[in-house]
XYZ file of C-alpha atoms in Angstrom:
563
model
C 4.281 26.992 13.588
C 7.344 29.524 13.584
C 5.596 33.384 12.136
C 7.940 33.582 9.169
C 6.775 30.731 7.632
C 2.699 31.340 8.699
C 3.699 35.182 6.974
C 5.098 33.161 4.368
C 2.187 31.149 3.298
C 0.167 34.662 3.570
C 2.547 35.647 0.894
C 2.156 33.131 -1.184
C -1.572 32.834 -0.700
C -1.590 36.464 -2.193
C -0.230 35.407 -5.485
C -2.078 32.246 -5.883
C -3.877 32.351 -9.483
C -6.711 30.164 -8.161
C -8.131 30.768 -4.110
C -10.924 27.512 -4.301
C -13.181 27.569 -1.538
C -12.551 24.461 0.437
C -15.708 23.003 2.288
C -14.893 21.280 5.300
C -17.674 18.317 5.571
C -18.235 17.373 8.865
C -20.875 15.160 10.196
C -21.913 14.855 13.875
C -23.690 12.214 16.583
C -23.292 12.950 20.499
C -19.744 14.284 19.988
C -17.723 14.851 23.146
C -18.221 18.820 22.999
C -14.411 19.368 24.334
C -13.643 17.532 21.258
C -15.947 18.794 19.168
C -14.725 22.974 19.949
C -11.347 21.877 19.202
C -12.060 20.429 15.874
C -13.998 23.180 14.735
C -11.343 25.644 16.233
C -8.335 23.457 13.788
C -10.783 25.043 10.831
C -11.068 27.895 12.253
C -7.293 28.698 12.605
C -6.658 27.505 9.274
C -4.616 30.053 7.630
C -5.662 29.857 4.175
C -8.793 31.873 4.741
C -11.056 30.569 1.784
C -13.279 27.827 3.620
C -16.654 27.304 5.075
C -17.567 24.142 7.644
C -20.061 22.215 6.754
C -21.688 20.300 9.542
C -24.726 18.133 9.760
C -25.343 16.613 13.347
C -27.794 13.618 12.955
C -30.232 13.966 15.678
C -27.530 14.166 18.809
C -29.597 13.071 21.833
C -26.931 15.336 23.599
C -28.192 18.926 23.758
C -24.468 19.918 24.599
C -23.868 18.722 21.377
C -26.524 20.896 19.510
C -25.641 23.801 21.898
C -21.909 24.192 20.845
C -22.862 23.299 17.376
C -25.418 26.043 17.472
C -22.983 28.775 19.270
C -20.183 28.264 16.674
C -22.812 28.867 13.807
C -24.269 31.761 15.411
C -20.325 33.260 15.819
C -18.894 32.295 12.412
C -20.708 32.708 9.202
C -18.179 30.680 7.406
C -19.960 27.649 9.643
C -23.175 26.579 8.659
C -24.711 23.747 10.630
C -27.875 21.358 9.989
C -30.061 19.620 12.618
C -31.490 16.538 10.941
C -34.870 15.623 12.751
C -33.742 12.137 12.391
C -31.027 9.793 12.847
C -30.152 8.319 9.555
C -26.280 6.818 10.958
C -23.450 8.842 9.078
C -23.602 7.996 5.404
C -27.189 10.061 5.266
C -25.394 12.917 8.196
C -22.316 13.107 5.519
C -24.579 13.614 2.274
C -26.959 16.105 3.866
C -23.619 17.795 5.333
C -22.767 17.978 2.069
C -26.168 19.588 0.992
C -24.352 22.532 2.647
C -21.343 22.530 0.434
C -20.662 25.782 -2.187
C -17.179 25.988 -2.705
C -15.038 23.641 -5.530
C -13.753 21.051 -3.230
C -15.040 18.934 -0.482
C -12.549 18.426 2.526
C -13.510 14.964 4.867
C -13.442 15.748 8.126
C -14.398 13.936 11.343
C -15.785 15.345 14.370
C -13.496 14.490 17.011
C -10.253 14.641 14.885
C -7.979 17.823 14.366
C -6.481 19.073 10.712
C -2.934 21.113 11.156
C -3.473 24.872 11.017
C -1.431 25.074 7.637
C -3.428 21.759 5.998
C -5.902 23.799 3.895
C -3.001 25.766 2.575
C -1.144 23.096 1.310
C -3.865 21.488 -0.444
C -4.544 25.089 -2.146
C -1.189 25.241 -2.943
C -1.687 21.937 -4.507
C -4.687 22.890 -6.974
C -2.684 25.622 -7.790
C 0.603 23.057 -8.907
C -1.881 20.933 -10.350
C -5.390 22.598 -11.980
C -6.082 19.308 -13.584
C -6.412 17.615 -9.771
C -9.948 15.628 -8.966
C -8.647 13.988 -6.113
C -5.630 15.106 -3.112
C -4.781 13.344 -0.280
C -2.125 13.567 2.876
C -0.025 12.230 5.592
C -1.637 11.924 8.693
C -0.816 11.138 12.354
C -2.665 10.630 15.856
C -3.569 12.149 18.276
C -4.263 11.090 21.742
C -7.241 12.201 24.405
C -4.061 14.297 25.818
C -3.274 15.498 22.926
C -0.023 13.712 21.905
C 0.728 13.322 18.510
C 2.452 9.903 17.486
C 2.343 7.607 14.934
C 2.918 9.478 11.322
C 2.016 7.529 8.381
C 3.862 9.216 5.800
C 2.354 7.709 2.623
C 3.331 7.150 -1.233
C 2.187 8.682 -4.232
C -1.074 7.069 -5.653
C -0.636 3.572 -5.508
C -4.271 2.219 -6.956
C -2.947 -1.602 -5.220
C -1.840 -0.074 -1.586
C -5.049 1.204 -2.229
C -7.510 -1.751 -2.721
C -4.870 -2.907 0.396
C -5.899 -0.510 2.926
C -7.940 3.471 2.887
C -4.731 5.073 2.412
C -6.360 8.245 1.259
C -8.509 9.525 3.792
C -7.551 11.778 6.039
C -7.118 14.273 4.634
C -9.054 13.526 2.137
C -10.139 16.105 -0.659
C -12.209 15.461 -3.672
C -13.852 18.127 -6.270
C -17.280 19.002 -5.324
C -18.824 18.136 -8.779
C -17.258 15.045 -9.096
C -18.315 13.794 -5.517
C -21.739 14.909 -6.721
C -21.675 13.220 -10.041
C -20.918 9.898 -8.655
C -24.478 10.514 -6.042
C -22.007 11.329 -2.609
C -21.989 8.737 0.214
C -23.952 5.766 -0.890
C -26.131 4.185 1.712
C -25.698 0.860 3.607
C -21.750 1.549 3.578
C -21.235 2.855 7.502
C -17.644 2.892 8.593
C -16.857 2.833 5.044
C -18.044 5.111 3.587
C -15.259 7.108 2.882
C -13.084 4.466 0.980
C -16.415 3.303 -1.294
C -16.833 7.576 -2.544
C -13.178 7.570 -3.635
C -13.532 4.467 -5.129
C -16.546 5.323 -6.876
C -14.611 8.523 -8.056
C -11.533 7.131 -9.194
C -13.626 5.333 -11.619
C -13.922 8.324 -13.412
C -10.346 10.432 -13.215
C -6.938 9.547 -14.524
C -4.445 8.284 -11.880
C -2.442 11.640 -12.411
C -5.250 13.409 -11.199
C -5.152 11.622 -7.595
C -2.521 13.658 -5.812
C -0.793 13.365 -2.495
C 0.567 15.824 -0.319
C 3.642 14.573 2.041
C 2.452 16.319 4.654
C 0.763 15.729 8.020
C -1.959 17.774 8.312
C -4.878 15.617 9.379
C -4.323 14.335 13.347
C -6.940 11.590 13.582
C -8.108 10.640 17.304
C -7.400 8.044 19.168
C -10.495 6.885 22.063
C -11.990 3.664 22.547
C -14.823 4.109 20.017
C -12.536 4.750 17.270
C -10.572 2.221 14.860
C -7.361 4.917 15.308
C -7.193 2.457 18.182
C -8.152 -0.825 16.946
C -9.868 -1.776 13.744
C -12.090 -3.890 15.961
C -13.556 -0.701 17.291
C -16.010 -1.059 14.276
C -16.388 -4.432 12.706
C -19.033 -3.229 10.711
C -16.463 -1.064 8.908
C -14.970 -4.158 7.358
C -17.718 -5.599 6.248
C -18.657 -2.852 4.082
C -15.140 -2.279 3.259
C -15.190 -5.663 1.491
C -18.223 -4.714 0.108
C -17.333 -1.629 -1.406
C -14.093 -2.851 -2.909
C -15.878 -5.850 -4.482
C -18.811 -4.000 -5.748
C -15.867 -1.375 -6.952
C -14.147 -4.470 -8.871
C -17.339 -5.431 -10.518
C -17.886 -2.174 -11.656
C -14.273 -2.481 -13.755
C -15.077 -5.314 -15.147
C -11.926 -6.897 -12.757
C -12.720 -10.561 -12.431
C -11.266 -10.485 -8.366
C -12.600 -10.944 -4.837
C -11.886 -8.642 -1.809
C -11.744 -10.197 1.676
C -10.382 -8.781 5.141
C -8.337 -10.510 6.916
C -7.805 -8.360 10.152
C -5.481 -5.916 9.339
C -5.739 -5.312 5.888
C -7.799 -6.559 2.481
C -6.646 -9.023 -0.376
C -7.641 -8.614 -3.395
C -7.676 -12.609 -5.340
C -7.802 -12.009 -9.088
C -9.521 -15.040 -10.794
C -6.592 -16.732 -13.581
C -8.406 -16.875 -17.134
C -10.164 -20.066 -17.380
C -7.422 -21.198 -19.456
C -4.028 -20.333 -17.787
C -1.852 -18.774 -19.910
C 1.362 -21.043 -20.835
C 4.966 -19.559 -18.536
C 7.921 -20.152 -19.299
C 10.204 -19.679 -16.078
C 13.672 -19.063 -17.007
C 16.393 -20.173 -14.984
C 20.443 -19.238 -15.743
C 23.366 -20.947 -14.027
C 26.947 -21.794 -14.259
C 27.115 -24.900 -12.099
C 26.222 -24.353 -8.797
C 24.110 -27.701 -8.594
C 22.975 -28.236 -5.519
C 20.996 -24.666 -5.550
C 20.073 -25.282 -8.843
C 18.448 -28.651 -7.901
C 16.565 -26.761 -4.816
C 15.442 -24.601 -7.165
C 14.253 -27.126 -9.920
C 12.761 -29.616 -7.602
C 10.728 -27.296 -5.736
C 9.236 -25.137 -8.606
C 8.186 -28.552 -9.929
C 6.872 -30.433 -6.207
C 4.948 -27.656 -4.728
C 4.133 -25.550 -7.625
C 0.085 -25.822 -7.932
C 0.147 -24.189 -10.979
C 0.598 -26.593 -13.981
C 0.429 -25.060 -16.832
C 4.615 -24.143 -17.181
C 7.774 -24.629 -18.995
C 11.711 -24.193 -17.345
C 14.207 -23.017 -19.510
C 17.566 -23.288 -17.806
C 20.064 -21.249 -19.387
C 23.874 -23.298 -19.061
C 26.022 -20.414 -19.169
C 29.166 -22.221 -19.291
C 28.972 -25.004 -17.097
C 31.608 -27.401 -16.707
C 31.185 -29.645 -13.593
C 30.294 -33.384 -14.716
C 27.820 -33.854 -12.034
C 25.906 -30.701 -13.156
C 26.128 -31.558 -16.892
C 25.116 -34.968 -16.058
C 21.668 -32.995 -14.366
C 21.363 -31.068 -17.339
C 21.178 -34.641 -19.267
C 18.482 -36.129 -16.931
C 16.026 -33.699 -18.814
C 16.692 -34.728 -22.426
C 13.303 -36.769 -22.271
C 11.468 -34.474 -20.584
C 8.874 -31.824 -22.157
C 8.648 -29.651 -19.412
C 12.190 -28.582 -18.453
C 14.987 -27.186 -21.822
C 18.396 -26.743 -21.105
C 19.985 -24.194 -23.352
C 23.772 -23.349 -23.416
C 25.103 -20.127 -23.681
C 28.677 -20.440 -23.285
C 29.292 -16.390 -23.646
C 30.516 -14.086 -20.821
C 28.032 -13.584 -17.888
C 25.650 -10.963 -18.877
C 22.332 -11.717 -16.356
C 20.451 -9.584 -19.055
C 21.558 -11.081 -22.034
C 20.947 -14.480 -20.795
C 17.546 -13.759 -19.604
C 16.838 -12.065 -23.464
C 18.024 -15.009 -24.921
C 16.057 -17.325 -23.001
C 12.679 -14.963 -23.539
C 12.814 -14.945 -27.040
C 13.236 -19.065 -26.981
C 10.613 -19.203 -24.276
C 7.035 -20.833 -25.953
C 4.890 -19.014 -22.660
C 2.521 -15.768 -23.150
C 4.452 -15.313 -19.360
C 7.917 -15.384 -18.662
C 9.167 -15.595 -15.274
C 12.974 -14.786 -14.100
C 14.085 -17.046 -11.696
C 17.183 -17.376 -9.396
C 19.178 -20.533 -9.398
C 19.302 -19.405 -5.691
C 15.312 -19.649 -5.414
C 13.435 -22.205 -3.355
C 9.622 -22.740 -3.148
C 7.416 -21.579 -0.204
C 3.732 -21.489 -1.449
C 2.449 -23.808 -3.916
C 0.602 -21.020 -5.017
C 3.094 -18.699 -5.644
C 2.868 -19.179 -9.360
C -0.964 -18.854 -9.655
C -0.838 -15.586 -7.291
C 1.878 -13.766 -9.588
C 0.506 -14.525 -12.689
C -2.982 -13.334 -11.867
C -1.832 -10.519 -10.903
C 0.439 -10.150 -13.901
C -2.438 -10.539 -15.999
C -4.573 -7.521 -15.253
C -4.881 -5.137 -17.835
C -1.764 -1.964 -16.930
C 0.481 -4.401 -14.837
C 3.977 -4.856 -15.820
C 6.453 -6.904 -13.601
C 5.437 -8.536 -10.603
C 7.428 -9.447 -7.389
C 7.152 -12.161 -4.632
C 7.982 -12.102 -1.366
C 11.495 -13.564 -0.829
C 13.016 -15.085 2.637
C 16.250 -14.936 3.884
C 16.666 -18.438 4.657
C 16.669 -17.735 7.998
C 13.172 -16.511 7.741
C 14.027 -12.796 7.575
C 12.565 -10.488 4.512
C 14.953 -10.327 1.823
C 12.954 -8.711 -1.230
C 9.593 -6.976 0.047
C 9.731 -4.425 -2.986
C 12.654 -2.299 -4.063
C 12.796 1.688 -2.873
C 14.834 4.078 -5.102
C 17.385 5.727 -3.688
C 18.176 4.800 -0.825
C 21.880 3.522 0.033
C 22.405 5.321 -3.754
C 20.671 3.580 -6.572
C 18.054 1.268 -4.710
C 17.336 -1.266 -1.729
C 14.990 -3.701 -0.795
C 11.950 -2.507 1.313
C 11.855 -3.646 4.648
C 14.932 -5.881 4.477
C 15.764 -7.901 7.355
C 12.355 -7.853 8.756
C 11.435 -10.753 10.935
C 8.776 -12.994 9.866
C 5.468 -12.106 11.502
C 6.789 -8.057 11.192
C 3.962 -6.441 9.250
C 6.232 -3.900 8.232
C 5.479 -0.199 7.886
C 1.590 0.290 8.100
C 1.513 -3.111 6.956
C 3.284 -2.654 4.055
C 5.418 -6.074 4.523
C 2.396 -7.823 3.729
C -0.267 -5.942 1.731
C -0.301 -6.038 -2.498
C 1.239 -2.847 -3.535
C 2.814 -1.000 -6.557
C 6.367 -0.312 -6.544
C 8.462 1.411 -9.000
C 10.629 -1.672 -8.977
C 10.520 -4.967 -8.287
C 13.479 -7.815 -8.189
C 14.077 -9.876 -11.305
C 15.865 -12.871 -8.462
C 11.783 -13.854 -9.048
C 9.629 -11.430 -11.591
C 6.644 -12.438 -13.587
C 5.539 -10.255 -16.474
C 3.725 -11.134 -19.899
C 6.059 -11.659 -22.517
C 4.683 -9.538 -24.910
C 5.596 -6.162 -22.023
C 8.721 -7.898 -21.490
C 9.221 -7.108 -25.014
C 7.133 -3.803 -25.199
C 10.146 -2.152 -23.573
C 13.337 -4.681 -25.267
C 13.797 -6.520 -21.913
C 16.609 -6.068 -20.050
C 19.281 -3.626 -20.690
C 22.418 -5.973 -21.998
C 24.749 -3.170 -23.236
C 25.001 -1.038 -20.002
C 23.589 -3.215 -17.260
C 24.666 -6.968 -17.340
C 25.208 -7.646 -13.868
C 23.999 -4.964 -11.387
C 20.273 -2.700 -11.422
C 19.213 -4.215 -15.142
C 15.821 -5.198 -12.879
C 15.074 -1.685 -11.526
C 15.890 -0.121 -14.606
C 14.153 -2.943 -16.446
C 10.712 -1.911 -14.212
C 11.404 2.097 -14.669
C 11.086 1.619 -18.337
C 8.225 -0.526 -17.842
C 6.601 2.641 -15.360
C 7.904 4.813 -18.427
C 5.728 3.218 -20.639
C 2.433 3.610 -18.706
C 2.643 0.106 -16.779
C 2.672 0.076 -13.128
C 4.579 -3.227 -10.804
C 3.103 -5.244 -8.286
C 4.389 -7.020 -5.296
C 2.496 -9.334 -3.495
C 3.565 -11.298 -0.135
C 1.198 -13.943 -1.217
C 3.960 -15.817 -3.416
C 6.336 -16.594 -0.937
C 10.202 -18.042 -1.860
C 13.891 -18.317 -0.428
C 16.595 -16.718 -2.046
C 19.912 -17.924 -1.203
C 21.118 -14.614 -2.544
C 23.703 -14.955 -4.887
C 25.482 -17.853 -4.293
C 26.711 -19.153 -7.173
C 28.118 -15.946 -8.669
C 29.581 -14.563 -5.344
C 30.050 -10.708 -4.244
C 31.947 -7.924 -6.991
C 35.257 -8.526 -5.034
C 37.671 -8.403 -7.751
C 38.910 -4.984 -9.505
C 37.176 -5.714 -12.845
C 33.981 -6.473 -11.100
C 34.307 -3.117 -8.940
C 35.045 -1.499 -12.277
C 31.857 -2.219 -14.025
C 29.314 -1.784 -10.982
C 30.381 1.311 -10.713
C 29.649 2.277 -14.272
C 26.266 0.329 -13.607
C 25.710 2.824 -10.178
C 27.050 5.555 -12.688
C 24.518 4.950 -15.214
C 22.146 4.568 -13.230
C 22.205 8.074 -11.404
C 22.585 9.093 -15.212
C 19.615 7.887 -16.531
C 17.344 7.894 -13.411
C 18.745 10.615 -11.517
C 15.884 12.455 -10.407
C 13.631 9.917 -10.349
C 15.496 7.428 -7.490
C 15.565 10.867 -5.063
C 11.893 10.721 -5.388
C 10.029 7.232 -5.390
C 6.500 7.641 -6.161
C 6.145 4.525 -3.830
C 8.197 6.296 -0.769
C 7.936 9.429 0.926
C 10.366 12.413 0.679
C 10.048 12.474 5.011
C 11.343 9.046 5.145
C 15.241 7.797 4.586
C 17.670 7.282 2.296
C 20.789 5.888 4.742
C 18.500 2.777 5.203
C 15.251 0.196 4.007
C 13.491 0.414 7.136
C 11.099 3.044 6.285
C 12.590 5.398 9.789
C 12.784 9.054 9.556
C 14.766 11.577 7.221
C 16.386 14.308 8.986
C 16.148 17.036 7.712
C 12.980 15.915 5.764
C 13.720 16.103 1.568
C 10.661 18.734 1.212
C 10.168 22.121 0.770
C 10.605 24.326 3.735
C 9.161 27.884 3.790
C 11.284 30.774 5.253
C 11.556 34.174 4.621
C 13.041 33.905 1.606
C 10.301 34.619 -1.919
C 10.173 30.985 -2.751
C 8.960 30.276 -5.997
């Protein structure tokens, strides 16, 4: 790190209102002692200076180990080390490490990884943004037995799904001392998991704006054989108790769900009420019947879910063989046609149809959309019945089998994109985002599920300033507004023959008004789409595939008094 911005953080350390003494918990077993010195040494050289390392080796058969644990506490008072007299496997090395522990927070720490020399500084600077904080997390990287970094997972801001997807929080990992305490530290029989099951347990009693993420690398975990920075198979044990704690987690909610692991990543299966709600799935066209048929036939073939209406909105149609379609449904309960012969407005349309539809859910559905999984419907709506969940997304195919829709990111190309658009299938995406439940800010309304009653909560779509063009994103920032949070699953899987009925904005008028939609947009959600809680300020906005922004959109320190 360049001296002006080490003297920097010196500075600011200096005015800090709050210095918190950080306690680095470490437990140890046989460690490799060249590894071992240089994780101790990353504390060491930390330059916030308020910190003590806690270590607790569990009965190392290696006397190396003992010795350089020994030398290091015998050199650096800030270090205090115990010797259990008996191996108890890390869960009971972690909780009597953190006998050890005096200062406010609790820092995770393992004893062959490395934490940047600036990390403990950032998360002070942290507490000091945020004095309501419980919980702070960061990016991280690896780091090989050479010592070559690679491989930065630059994360997004609490995302409570991602979550219950995959550990995204530790390393590094921070939690307040008295709330790791209150909830009885690392609970036993949950080895390779531990971790994951204490923040669980403590989320269960903070707010999720007191679960804060710095987007910043300062934890460099190792990569060796032994360790799952390699291969997750380096400890199947870990997923075992993974599933365990996330299901013993859901219990403990009162979230009727199931966890299971399925190699690279858990799925959480919430249980439908045992009487499915009623949804109406509302579908507007102008013609266009071939699609529209698709559509139709294969909501109503390989949809496994049976308790639903369709309301197909006519706007305007005039072609005798889809009129004639529209007239094969007069007899039948499940499928309305309503006409709507007014100017094409997607949100008005959609409004219309919501307040006709008889469903507790409405879904918005494409005329372009074709069926995948039969349990498409089933999956959303489960998910879009859990108590704080607004709008939720499906995974949508090009129809040559490339990703279409795997979540919308703010900002990038302007307004918003499509995460990892153009993805082949089989691509698990960024850190296996392409195919792990997640919160987004936004998700698209080409196929969105929500309750009706939230649909309303925030008066639907925006018909007055966005009838063709972002009504969706804006629809789901109102819905984030409100204290609701969107899903995306890649377990309800579709095509989307993306807009072909209503073609591309190719004529002046239709220029005109998308770019008083892009206008109001920036307008209304200026701010907001340069910082997507569900992105990461070191990653793009020139594209959807997650690469790196150059120059990163943080904070950079310099001589300059920043404030």
């Amino acid at each position: 790190m360049e001296e002006h911005a080490q003297a920097e953080m010196r500075r600011r350390i200096g005015g800090m209102k709050r210095t918190p003494l950080i306690s680095v918990v470490m437990p140890t077993y046989n460690a490799k002692s060249v590894w071992l010195r240089e994780a101790i040494e990353s504390v060491r050289r930390q330059i916030y200076p308020h910190w003590e390392l806690c270590i607790a080796d569990d009965a190392s058969p290696s006397a190396e180990t003992r010795e350089v644990l020994a030398e290091y506490a015998a050199r650096d008072s800030r270090i205090k080390v115990v010797f259990r007299p008996k191996n108890g496997h890390i869960v009971e090395a972690s909780n009597s490490a953190l006998e050890l522990v005096s200062g406010e927070w609790v820092a995770l720490m393992d004893h062959d990884d490395l934490i940047a020399e600036h990390a403990l500084f950032w998360i002070a600077d942290c507490i000091n943004r945020n004095p309501d904080a419980q919980l702070i997390y960061s990016d991280e990287d690896k780091i090989d037995e050479n010592g070559v970094r690679s491989g930065p997972y630059f994360k997004c801001d609490w995302n409570i799904d991602l979550f219950y997807s995959q550990n995204m929080f530790s390393h590094l990992g921070v939690l307040r001392t008295d709330l790791v305490r209150n909830v009885g530290g690392f609970q036993p029989g949950m080895q390779g998991s531990q971790d994951w099951d204490l923040v669980l347990r403590c989320t269960e009693r903070v707010l999720p704006s007191q679960i804060l993420h710095v987007p910043r690398v300062l934890y460099h975990w190792r990569i060796h054989d032994n360790s799952t920075a390699r291969s997750p198979d380096a400890k199947p044990y870990a997923a075992i108790a993974g599933e365990r704690a996330l299901n013993e987690h859901l219990e403990r909610q009162g979230l009727n769900g199931k966890a299971e692991y399925f190699g690279t990543g858990y799925r959480v299966r919430y249980a439908l009420p045992p009487n499915p709600p009623l949804v109406s799935l509302i579908i507007p066209t102008r013609n266009g019947l071939e699609l529209l048929r698709q559509c139709v036939d294969s909501i109503l073939v390989r949809t496994t879910y049976d308790n639903y209406e369709i309301i197909i909105v006519d706007n305007g149609s005039d072609d005798p063989a889809t009129l004639a379609y529209f007239k094969s449904f007069k007899d039948l309960e499940l499928v309305r046609v309503i006409r709507d012969d007014r100017e094409f407005n997607y949100s008005a349309l959609n409004n219309m149809a919501v307040a006709h539809a008889k469903g507790e859910v409405v879904g918005l559905i494409n005329n372009d959309i074709e069926v995948i999984s039969p349990e498409w419907l089933s999956e959303m709506v489960s998910l879009a019945m859990q108590p704080g969940v607004g709008a939720v997304g499906a995974k949508l195919w090009y129809p040559d089998k490339t990703i279409q829709h795997a979540g919308v990111i703010l900002g990038v190309g302007g307004v918003a994109s499509h995460a990892h658009k153009g993805n082949s299938e089989g691509d698990n995406g960024y850190f296996g985002r392409a195919h792990l439940i997640q919160s987004f800010s936004a998700v698209t309304a080409a196929c969105l599920v929500i309750k009706k009653d939230r649909y309303l909560a925030v008066n639907g779509l925006d018909e007055e300033n966005l009838k063709v063009a972002f009504n969706d994103v804006d629809f789901c920032l109102r819905l984030r507004e409100a204290g609701y949070r969107n899903v995306w699953t890649p377990y309800a899987e579709l095509f989307h023959h993306e807009s072909a009925t209503r073609g591309i904005d190719s004529t002046p008028e239709k220029q005109e008004r998308f770019s008083r939609e892009v206008n109001f947009m920036l307008a209304r959600w200026g701010s907001l789409l340069n910082a997507d809680p569900a992105y990461n300020p070191n990653l793009t906005l020139l594209a959807d595939d997650f690469s790196y922004a150059w120059p990163p959109r943080l904070e950079l320190l310099s001589t300059a008094h920043l404030q």
